[in-house]
C-alpha atoms as one frame of an Amber mdcrd trajectory, in Angstrom:
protein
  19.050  28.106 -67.090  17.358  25.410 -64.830  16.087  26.608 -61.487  17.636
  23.611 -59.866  21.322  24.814 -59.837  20.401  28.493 -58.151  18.039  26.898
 -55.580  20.429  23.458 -54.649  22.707  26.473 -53.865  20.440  28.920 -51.892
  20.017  25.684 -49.844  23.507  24.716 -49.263  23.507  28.715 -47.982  20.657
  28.629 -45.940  21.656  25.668 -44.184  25.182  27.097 -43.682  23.974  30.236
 -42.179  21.251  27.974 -40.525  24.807  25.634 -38.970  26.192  29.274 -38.243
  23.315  30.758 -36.101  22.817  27.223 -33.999  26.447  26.451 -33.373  28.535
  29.126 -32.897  29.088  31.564 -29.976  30.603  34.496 -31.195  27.814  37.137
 -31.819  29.678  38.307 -34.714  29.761  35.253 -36.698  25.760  34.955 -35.626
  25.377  38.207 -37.440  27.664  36.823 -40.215  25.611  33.796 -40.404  22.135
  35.581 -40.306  23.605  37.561 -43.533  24.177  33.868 -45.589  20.463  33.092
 -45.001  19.189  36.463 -46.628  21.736  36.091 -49.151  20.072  32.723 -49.805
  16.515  34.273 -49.650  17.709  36.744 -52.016  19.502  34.350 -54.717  16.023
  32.464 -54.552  14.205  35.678 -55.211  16.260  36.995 -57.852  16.096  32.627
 -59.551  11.970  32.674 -59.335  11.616  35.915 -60.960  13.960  34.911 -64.094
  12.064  31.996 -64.183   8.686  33.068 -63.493   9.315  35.924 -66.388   7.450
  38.137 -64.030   7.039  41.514 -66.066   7.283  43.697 -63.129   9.846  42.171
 -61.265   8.785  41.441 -57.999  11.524  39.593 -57.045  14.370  41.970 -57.776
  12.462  44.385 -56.331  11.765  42.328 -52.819  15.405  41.515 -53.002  16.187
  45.396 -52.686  14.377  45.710 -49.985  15.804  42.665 -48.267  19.489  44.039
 -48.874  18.226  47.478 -46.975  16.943  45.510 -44.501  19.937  43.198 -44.265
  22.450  46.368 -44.324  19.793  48.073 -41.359  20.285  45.094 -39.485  23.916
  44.204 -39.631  24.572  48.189 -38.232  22.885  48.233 -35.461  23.687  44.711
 -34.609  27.039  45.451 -34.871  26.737  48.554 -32.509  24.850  46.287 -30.241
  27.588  43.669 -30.396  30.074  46.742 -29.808  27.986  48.115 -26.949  27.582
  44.877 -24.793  31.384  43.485 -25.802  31.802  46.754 -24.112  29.661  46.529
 -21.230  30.185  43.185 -20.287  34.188  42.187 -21.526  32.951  39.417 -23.830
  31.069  38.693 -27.340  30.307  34.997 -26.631  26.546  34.684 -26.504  25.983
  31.868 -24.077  28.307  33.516 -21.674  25.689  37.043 -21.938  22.780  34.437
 -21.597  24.381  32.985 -17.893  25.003  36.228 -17.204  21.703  37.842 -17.612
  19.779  34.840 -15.846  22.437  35.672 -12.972  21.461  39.146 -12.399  17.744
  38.298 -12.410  18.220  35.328  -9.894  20.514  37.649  -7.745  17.907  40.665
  -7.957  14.995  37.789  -6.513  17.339  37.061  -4.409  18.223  40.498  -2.996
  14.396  41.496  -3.063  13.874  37.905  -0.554  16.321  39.374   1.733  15.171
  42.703   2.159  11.274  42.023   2.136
């Protein structure tokens, strides 16, 4: 098998999940896309160890540890997501950025008055 076909398509997933992460605005669908790019990392760990012929298999082994670390990450970000969509009425992460730099200009603001 030629490494070119496994790591043209780790690309093409990277950059999708890469397109994902910049451009969309549901936090879900960040997670979602944070999952393609260590799917990617993974598919080019598992491609370089078959090719490399590496004896202990460092790269199915690193990609274990990535999936832990992917399935760690995707629970609490989803309980995160859950938390603030509960919080706050909304998912949509530039809308939680305008409203987090309102509270802190509103606290200055507030802390002017009184002082």
């Amino acid at each position: 098998m030629h490494l070119a076909y496994p790591a043209v398509l780790a690309a093409l997933l990277f950059c999708t999940g890469l397109y994902g992460v910049l451009a969309r605005r549901n936090a879900i669908l960040v997670l979602m896309s944070v999952e393609l790019m260590l799917n990617a990392v993974n598919l080019n760990l598992v491609a370089f160890d078959v090719w490399l012929r590496d004896a202990l298999h460092a790269g199915q082994a690193l990609t274990l540890f990535t999936i832990a670390i992917a399935a760690a990450e995707i629970g609490i970000g989803l309980a995160i997501v859950l938390m603030v969509y509960r919080n706050r009425g909304t998912s949509d992460v530039d809308r939680l950025r305008d409203t987090a730099e309102g509270h802190e200009s509103a606290a200055n603001n507030q802390s002017e008055v009184t002082a």
